[in-house]
Coordinates of C-alpha atoms and ligand atoms in Angstrom, one line a residue:
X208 CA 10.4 21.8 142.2
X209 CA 12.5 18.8 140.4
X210 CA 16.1 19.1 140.3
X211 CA 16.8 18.5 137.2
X212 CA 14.6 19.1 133.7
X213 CA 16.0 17.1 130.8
X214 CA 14.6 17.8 127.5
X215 CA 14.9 14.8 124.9
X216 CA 15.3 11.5 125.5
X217 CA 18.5 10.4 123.1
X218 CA 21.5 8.9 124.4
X219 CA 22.1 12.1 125.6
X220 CA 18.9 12.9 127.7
X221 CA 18.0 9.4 129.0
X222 CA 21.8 8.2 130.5
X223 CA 21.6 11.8 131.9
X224 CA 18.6 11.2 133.2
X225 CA 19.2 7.8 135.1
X226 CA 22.6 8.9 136.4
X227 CA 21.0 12.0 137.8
X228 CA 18.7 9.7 139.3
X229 CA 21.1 7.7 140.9
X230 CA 22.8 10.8 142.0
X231 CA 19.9 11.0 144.1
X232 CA 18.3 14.3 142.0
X233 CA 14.8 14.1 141.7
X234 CA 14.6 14.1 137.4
X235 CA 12.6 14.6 134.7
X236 CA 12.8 13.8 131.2
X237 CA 10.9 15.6 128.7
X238 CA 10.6 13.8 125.4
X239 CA 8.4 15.2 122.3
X240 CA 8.4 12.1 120.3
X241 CA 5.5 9.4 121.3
X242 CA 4.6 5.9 119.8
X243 CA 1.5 4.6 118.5
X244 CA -0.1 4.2 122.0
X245 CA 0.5 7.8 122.7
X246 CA 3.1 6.7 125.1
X247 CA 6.8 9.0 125.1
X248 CA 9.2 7.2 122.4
X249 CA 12.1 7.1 124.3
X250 CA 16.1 6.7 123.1
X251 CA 16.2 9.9 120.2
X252 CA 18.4 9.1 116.8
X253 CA 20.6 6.8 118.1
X254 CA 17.9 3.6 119.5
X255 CA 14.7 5.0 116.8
X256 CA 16.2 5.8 113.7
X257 CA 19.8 5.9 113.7
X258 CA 23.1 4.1 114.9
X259 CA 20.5 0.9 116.3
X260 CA 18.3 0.2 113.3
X261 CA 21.5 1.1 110.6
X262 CA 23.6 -1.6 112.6
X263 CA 20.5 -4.1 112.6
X264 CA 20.9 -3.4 108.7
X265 CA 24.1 -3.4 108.2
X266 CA 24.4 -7.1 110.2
X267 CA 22.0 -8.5 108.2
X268 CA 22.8 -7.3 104.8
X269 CA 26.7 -8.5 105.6
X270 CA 25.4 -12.1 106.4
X271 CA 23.5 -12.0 103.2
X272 CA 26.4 -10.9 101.4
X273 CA 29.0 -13.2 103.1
X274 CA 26.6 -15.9 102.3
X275 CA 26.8 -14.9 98.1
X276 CA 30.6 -14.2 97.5
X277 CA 32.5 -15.7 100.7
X278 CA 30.7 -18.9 102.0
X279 CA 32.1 -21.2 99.2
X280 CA 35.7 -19.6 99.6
X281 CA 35.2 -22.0 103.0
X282 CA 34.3 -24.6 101.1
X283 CA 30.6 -24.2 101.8
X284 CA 28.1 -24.2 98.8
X285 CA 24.9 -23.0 99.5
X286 CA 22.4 -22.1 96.5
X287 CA 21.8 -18.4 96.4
X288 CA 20.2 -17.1 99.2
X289 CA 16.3 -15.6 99.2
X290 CA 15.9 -12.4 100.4
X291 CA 12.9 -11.1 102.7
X292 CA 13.5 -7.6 103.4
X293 CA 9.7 -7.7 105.3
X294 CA 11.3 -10.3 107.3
X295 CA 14.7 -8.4 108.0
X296 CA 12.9 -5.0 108.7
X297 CA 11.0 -6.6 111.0
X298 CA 13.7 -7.9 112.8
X299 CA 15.2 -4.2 113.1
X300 CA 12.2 -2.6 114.3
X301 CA 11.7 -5.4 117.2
X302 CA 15.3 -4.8 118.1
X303 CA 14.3 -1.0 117.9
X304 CA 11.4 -1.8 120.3
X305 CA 13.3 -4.1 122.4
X306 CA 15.5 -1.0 122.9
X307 CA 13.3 1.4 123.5
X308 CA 11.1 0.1 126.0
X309 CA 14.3 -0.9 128.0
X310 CA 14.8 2.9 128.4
X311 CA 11.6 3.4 129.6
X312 CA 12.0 0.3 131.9
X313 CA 15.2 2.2 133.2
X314 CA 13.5 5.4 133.7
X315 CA 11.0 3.4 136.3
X316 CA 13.2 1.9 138.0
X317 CA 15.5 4.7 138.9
X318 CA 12.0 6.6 139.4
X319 CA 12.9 9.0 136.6
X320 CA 9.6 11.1 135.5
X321 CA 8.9 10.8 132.3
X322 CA 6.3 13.4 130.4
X323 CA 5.6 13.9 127.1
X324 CA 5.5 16.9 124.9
X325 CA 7.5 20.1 123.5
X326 CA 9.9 21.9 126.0
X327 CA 10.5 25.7 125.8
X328 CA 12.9 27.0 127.8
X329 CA 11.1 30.1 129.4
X330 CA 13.9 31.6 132.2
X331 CA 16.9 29.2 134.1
X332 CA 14.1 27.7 136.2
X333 CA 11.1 27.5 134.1
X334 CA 10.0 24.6 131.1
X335 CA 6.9 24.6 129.5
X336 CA 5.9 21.6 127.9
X337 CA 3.3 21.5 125.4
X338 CA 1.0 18.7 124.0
X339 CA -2.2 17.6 123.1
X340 CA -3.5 17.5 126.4
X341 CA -2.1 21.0 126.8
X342 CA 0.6 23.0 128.1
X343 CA 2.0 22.8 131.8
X344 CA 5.1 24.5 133.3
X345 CA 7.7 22.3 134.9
X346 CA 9.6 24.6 137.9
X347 CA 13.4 23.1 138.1
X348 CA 17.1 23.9 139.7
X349 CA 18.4 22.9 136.6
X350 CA 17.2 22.4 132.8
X351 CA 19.7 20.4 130.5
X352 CA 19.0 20.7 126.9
X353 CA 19.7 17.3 125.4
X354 CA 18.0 17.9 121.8
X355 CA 19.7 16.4 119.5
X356 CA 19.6 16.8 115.4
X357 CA 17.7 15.8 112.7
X358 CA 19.1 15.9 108.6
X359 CA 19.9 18.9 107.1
X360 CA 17.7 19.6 103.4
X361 CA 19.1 20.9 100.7
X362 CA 16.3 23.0 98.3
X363 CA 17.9 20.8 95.4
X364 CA 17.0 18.0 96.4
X365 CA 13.7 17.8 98.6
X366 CA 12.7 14.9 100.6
X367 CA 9.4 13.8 99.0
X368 CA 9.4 10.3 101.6
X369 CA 8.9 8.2 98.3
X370 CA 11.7 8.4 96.1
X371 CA 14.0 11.2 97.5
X372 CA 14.4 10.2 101.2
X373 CA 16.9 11.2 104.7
X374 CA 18.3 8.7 106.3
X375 CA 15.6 7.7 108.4
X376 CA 13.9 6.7 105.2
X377 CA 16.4 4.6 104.1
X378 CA 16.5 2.6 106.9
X379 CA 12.8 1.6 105.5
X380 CA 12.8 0.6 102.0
X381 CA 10.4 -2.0 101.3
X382 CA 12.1 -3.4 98.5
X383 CA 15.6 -3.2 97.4
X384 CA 16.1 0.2 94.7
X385 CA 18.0 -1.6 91.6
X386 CA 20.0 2.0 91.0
X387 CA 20.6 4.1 94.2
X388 CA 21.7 7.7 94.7
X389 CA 23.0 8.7 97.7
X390 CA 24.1 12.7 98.0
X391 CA 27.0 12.7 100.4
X392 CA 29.8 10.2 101.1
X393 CA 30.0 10.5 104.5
X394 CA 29.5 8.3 107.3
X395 CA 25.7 7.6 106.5
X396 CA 26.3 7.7 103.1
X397 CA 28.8 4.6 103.4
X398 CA 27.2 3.0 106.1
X399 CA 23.5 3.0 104.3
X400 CA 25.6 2.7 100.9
X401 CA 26.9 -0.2 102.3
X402 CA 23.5 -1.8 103.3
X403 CA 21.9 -1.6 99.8
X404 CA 24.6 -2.6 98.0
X405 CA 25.6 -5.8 99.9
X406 CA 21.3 -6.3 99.3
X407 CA 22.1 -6.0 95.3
X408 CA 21.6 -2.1 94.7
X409 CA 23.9 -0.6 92.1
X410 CA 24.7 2.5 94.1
X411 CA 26.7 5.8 92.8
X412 CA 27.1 8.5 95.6
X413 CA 27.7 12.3 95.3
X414 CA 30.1 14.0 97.4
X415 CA 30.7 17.8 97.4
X416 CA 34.4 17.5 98.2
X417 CA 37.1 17.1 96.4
X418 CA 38.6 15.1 99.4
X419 CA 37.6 12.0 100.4
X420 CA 36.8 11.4 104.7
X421 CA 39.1 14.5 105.3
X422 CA 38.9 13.6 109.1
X423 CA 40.4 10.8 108.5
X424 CA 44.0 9.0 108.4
X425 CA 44.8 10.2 104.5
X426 CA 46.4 7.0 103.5
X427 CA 43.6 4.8 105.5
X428 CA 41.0 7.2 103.3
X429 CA 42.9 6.4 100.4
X430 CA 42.4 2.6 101.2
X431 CA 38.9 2.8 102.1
X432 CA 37.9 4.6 99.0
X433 CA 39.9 2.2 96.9
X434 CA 37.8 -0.6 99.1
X435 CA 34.3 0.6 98.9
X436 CA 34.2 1.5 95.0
X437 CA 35.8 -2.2 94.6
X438 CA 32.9 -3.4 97.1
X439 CA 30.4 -1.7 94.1
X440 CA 30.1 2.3 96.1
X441 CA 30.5 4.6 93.1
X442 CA 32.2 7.1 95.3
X443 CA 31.9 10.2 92.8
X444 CA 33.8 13.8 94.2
X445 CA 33.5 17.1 93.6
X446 CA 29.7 16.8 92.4
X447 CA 28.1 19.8 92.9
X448 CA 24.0 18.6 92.8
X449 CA 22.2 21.0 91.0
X450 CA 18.5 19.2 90.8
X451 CA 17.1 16.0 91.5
X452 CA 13.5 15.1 89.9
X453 CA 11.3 12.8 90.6
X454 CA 8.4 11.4 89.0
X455 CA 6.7 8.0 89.6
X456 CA 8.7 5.9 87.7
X457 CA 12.4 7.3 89.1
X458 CA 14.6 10.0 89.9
X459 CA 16.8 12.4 87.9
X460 CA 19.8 14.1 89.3
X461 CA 22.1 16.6 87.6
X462 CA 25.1 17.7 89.0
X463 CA 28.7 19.3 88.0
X464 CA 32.0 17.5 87.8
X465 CA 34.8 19.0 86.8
X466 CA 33.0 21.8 84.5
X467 CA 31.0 19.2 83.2
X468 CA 27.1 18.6 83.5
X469 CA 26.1 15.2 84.2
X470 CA 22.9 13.4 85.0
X471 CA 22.3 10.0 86.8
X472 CA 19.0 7.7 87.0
X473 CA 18.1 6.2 90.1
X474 CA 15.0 4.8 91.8
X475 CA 15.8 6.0 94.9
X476 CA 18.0 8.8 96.4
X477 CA 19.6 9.1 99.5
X478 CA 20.3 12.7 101.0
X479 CA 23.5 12.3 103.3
X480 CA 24.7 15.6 104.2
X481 CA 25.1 16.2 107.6
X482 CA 22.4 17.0 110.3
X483 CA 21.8 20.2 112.1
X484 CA 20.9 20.7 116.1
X485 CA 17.2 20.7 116.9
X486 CA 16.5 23.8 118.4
X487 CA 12.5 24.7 116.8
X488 CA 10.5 27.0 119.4
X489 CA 13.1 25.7 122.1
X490 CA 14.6 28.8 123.5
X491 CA 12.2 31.2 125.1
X492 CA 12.4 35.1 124.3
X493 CA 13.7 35.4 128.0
X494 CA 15.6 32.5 128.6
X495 CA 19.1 34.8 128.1
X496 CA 19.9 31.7 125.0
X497 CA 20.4 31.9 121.8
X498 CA 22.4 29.8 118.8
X499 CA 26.0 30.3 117.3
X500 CA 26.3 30.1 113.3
X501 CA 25.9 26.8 112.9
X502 CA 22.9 26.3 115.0
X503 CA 24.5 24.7 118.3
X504 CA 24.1 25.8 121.6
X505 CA 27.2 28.0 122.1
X506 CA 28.5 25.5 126.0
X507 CA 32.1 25.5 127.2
X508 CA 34.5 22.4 128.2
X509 CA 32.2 21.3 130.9
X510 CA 28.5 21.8 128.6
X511 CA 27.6 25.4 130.4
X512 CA 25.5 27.6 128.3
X513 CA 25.9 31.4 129.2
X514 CA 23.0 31.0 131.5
X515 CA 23.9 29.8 134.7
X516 CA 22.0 26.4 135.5
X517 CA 20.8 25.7 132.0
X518 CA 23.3 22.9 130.4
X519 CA 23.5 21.8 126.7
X520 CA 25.1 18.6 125.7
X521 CA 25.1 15.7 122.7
X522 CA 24.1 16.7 118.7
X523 CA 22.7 20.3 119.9
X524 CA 26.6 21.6 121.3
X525 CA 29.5 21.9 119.4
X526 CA 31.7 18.9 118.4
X527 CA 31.2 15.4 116.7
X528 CA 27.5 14.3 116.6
X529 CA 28.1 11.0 118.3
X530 CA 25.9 8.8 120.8
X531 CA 28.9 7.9 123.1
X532 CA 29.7 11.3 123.1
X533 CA 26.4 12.9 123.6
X534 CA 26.0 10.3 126.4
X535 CA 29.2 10.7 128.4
X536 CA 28.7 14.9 128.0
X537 CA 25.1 13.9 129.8
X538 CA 26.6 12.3 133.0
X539 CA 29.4 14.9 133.3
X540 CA 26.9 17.4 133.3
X541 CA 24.5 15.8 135.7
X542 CA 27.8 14.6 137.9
X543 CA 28.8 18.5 138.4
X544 CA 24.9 19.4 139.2
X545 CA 24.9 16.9 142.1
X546 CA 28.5 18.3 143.0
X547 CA 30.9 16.0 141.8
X548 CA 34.3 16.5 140.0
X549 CA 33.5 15.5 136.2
X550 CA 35.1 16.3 133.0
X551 CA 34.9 14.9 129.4
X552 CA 38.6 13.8 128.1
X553 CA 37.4 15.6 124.2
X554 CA 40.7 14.0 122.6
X555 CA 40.5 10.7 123.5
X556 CA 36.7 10.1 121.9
X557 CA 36.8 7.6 119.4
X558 CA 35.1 7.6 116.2
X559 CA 34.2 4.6 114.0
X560 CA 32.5 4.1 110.4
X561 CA 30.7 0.7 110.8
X562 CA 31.1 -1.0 107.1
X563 CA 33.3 -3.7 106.5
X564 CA 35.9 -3.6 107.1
X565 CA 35.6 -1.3 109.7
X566 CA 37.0 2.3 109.7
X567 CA 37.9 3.5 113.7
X568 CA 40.4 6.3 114.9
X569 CA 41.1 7.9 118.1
X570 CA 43.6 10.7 118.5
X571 CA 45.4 13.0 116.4
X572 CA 46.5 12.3 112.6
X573 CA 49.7 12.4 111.3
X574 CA 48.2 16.2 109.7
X575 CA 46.7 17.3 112.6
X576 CA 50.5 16.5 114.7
X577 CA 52.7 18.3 112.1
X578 CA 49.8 21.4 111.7
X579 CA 50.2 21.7 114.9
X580 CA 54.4 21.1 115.0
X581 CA 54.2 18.2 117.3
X582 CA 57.2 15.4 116.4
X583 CA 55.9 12.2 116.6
X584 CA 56.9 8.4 115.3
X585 CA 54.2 6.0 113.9
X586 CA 54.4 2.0 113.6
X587 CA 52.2 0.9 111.0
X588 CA 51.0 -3.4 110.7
X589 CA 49.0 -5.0 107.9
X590 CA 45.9 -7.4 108.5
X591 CA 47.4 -9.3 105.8
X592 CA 50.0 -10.3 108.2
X593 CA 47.9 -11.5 111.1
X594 CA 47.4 -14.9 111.5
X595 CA 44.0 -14.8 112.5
X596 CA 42.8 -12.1 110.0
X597 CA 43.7 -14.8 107.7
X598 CA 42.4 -17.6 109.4
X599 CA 39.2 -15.5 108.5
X600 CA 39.9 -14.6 105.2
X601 CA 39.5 -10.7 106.8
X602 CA 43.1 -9.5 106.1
X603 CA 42.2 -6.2 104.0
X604 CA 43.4 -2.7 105.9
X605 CA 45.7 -1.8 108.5
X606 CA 46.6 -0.3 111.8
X607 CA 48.6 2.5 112.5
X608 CA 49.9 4.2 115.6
X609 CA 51.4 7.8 116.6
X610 CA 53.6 8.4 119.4
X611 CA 55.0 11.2 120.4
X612 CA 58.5 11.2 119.2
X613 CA 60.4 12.0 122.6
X614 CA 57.9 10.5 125.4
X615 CA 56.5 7.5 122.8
X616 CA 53.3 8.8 124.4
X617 CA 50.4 6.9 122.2
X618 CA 48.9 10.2 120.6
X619 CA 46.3 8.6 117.7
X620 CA 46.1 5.2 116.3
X621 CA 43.8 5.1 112.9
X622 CA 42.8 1.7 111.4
X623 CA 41.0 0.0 108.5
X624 CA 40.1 -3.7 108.9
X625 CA 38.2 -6.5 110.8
X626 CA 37.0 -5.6 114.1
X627 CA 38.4 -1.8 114.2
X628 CA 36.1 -0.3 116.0
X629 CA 37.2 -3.1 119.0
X630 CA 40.7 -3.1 117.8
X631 CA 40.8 1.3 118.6
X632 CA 38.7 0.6 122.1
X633 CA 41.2 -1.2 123.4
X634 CA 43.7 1.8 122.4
X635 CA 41.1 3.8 123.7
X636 CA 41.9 2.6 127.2
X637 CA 45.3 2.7 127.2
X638 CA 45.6 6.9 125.9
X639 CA 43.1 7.1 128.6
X640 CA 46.0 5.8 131.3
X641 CA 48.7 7.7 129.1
X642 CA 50.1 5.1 127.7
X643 CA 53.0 5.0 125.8
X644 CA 53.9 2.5 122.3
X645 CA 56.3 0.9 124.3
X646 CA 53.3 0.1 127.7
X647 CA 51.2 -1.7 124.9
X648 CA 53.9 -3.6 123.1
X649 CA 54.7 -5.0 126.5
X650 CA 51.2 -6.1 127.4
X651 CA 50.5 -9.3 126.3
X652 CA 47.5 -10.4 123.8
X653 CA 45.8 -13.7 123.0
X654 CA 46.5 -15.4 120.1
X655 CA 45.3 -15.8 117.6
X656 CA 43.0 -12.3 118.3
X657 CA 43.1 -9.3 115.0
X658 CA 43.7 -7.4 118.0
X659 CA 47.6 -8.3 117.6
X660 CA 47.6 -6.2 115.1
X661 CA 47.2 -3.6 117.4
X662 CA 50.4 -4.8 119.7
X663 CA 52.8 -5.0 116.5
X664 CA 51.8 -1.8 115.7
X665 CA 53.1 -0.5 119.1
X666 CA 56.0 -2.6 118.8
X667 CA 56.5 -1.5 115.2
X668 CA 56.5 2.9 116.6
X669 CA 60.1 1.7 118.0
X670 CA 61.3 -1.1 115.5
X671 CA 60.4 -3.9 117.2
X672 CA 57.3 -5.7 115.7
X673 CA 58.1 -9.3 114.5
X674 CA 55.9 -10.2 111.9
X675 CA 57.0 -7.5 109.8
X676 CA 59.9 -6.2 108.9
X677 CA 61.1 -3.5 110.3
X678 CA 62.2 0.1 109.7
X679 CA 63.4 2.2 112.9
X680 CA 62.0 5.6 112.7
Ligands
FAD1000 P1 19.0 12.6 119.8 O1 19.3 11.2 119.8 O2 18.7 13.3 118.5 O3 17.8 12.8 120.8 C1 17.2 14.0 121.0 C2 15.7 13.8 121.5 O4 15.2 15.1 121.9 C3 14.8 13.2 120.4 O5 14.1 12.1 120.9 C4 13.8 14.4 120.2 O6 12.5 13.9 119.8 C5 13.8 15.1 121.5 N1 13.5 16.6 121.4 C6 14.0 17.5 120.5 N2 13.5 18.7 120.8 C7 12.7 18.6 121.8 C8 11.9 19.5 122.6 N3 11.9 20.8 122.3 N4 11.1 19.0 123.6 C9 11.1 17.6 123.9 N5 11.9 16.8 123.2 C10 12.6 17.2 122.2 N6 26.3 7.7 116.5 C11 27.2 6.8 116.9 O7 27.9 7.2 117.9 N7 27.3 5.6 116.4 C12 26.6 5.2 115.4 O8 26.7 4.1 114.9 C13 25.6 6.1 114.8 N8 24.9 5.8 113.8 C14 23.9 6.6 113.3 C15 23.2 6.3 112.2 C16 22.3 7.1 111.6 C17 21.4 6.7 110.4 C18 22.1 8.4 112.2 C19 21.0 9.4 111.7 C20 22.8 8.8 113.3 C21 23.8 7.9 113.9 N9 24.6 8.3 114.9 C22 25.5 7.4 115.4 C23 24.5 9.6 115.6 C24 23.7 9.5 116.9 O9 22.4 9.0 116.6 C25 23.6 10.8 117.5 O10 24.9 11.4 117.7 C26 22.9 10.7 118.9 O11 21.6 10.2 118.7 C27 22.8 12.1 119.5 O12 22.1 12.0 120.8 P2 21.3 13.2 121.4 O13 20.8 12.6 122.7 O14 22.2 14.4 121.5 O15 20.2 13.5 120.4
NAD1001 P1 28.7 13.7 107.5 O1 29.0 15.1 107.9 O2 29.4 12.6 108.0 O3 28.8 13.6 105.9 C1 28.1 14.5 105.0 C2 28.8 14.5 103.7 O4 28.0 15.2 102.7 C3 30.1 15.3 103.7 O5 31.1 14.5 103.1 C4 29.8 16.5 103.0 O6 31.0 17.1 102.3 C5 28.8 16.1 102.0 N1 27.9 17.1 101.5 C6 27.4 18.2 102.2 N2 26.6 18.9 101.3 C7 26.6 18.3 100.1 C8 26.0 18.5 98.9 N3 25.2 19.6 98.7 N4 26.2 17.7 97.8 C9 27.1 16.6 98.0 N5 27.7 16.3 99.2 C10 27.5 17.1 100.2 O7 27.1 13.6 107.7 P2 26.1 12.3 107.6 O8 26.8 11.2 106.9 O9 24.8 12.9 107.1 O10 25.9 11.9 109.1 C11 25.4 12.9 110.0 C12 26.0 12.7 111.4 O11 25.5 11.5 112.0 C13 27.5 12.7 111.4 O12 28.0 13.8 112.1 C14 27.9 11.4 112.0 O13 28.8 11.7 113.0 C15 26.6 10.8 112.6 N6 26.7 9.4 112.3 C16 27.6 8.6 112.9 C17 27.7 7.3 112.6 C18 28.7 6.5 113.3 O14 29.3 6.9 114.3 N7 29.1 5.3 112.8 C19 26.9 6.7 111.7 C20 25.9 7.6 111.0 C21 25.8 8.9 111.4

């Protein structure tokens, strides 16, 4: 009888897995994916085909990019670079691999048992797990459903794996597309947008919205679309898609704007519309589960399903469909299994679009304070008037931050520019110990750092920054 029966092997699965290992809970993780060898592919989305590989991409196409339209801004001329995609896709997949096998390295040595095959949950202490070999049934104290998702298909626009493709076959082009399509302007959408046009792709994207990254800062998503069409994204909204053809030589897709119908060419298209949880011949006809409306594994604050001892947490629960997330859910849950006081703090995790610049928020908006009639002060601060976002010709965006108008509590802090993602960690911490504005303005940064930015910002939420000028609030 284990303890514990993990099923997948994402970010989710596998930190739950070691931690409940070194909680001293005999564990097993039950992955469905294998490799070439036969062997379990470990890591899910996030290390095979998603967050890992994208960011492999997205370095490499920046570099390549940097090198055509910023290198001689530093005075250095270089003749115009030679692409070998073979080359950088190769790199990604090693780093991939690299990844990958860590995990499994990990699961040996915090004696975590690995087995390979489909789960199905048949009551609170059974799994069976089916595979070629056949089907065996693990017996288990606990069973934590770690998932994950895979991309939602639209009947408009089927993936075909040549020329209509998910993100996962995007991230595998063997040459670049000279006209992309991409359905969706969300984060993969810019993200893998991003990759092909820094690689020379003329890219026009779809999006079904009239609004532009609604969950984000509205003047940042102002900025950022102004940005990314500048950067060469044809950010189109309120397309409706209505049929996307392929034949050999390239793809048609018609779509609605505005009353109008319109038709773009492309080579390739990109379908970017969300994902939805993976839940296929998961739950048993016994096993007292079933899914909400959406798909997800109905779980409250603390990942318990309706069953006792069965636990859902990452892509397949409710909420943003984010590795770190997925992760930190996994060790709560497998911390309150072996008895321990765990919770998740929901509000404080962070999000981040990883083009450049960089998109990252944590918190609460400016909309979602006054919805919810909460006062507040913000203290805004321009890359364009930080030294060192100068010094590297980086200066585009800017950092805002919300306090709470009576306690200056920090409540959200929302930025566009270099190093973001960093930049909203660090905020990250300090909401995490309560901070208020006034706690970071007196902590003291290196200079020259972009993370200044952050620190006049602070200083700005009460009037006090000094590389701007000021307005109290
Ligand atoms: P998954 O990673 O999906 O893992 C689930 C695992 O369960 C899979 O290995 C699957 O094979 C296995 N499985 C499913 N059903 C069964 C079954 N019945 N039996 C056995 N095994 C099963 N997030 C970020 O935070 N940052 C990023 O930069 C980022 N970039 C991304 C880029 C792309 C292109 C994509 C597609 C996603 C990205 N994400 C990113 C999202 C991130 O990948 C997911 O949020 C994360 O992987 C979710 O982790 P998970 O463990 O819940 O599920
Ligand atoms: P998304 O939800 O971010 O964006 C999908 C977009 O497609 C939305 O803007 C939506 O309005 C639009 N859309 C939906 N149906 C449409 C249609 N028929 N026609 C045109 N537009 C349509 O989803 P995604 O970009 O596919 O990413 C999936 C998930 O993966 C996200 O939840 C995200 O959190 C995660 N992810 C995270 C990162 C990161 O953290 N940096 C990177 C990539 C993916």
């Amino acid at each position: 009888m284990y303890d514990v029966v993990i099923i997948g092997s994402g970010p989710a699965g596998y930190v739950a897995a070691i931690r409940a290992s070194q909680l001293g809970l005999n564990t097993v993780c039950v992955e469905e994916s294998s490799d070439s060898d036969g062997n379990s592919q470990l890591g899910g989305t996030c290390l095979n085909v998603g967050c890992i590989p994208s960011k492999a991409l997205l370095d490499s196409s920046h570099r390549y990019s940097d090198a055509i339209k910023h290198f001689s801004d530093h005075g250095i001329e270089v003749n115009k670079p030679k692409l070998d995609i073979a080359k950088m896709m190769d790199r990604k997949s090693k780093i991939v691999n690299q990844l990958t096998l860590g995990v499994s390295g990990l699961f040996k040595a915090n004696k975590v048992t690995q087995v390979l095959g489909h789960a199905k949950i048949i009551d609170s202490n059974h799994v069976e797990v089916s595979s070629k070999k056949g089907s065996e049934i693990l017996e288990t104290k606990n069973i934590v459903i770690a998932t994950g998702s895979s991309p939602i298909n639209i009947p408009v626009a089927e993936i075909n794996h040549k020329d209509i493709v998910d993100s996962t076959g995007a991230l595998e082009f063997k040459t670049v597309p000279k006209k992309l399509g991409i359905i969706g302007a969300g984060v993969i959408g810019l993200e893998l947008g991003s990759v092909w046009s820094r690689l020379g792709s003329e890219v026009t994207i779809l999006e079904a919205m009239d609004e532009f990254l609604p969950m984000a800062d509205k003047k940042i998503a102002k900025d950022v679309f102004k940005e990314f069409n500048k950067q060469g994204l044809n950010i189109n909204l309120g397309c409706k898609v209505t049929s996307a053809l392929s034949n050999k030589k390239d793809v048609t897709v018609t779509y609605e704007n505005n009353g109008n119908l319109k038709e773009l060419m492309v080579d390739k298209l990109i379908v970017a519309v969300g994902r939805k949880p993976n839940t296929d011949n998961l739950l048993g006809e016994n096993c007292g589960l079933s899914v909400d409306e959406k798909g997800c594994i109905p779980v409250n604050d603390y990942c318990e399903t309706n069953v006792q001892n069965i636990w859902a947490v990452g892509d397949v629960v409710r909420g943003p469909m984010l590795a770190h997330k997925a992760s930190e859910e996994g060790i709560m849950v497998v911390e309150r299994i072996a008895g321990k006081h765990a919770e998740m703090p929901y509000e404080l995790v962070p999000s981040v679009i990883y083009t450049h610049p960089e998109v990252a928020w944590v918190g609460q908006t400016e909309e979602d304070l006054s919805a919810s009639g909460i006062e507040f002060k913000t203290g805004s601060f321009p890359f364009a008037a930080s030294g060192r976002a100068l010094a590297s010709g980086e200066s585009t965006g800017f950092i805002k931050v919300i306090a709470d108008k009576k306690t200056d509590t920090i409540l959200g802090v929302h930025a566009f520019g270099p190093s973001a993602a960093d930049i909203v960690q660090q905020a990250v911490v300090a909401m995490e110990f309560g901070a208020s504005a006034e706690d970071l303005g007196l902590t003291i940064f290196s200079h020259p750092t972009v993370s200044e930015a952050l620190h006049e910002a602070a200083l700005a939420v009460n009037g006090q920054a000094i590389h701007i000028g000021n307005r109290k609030k």
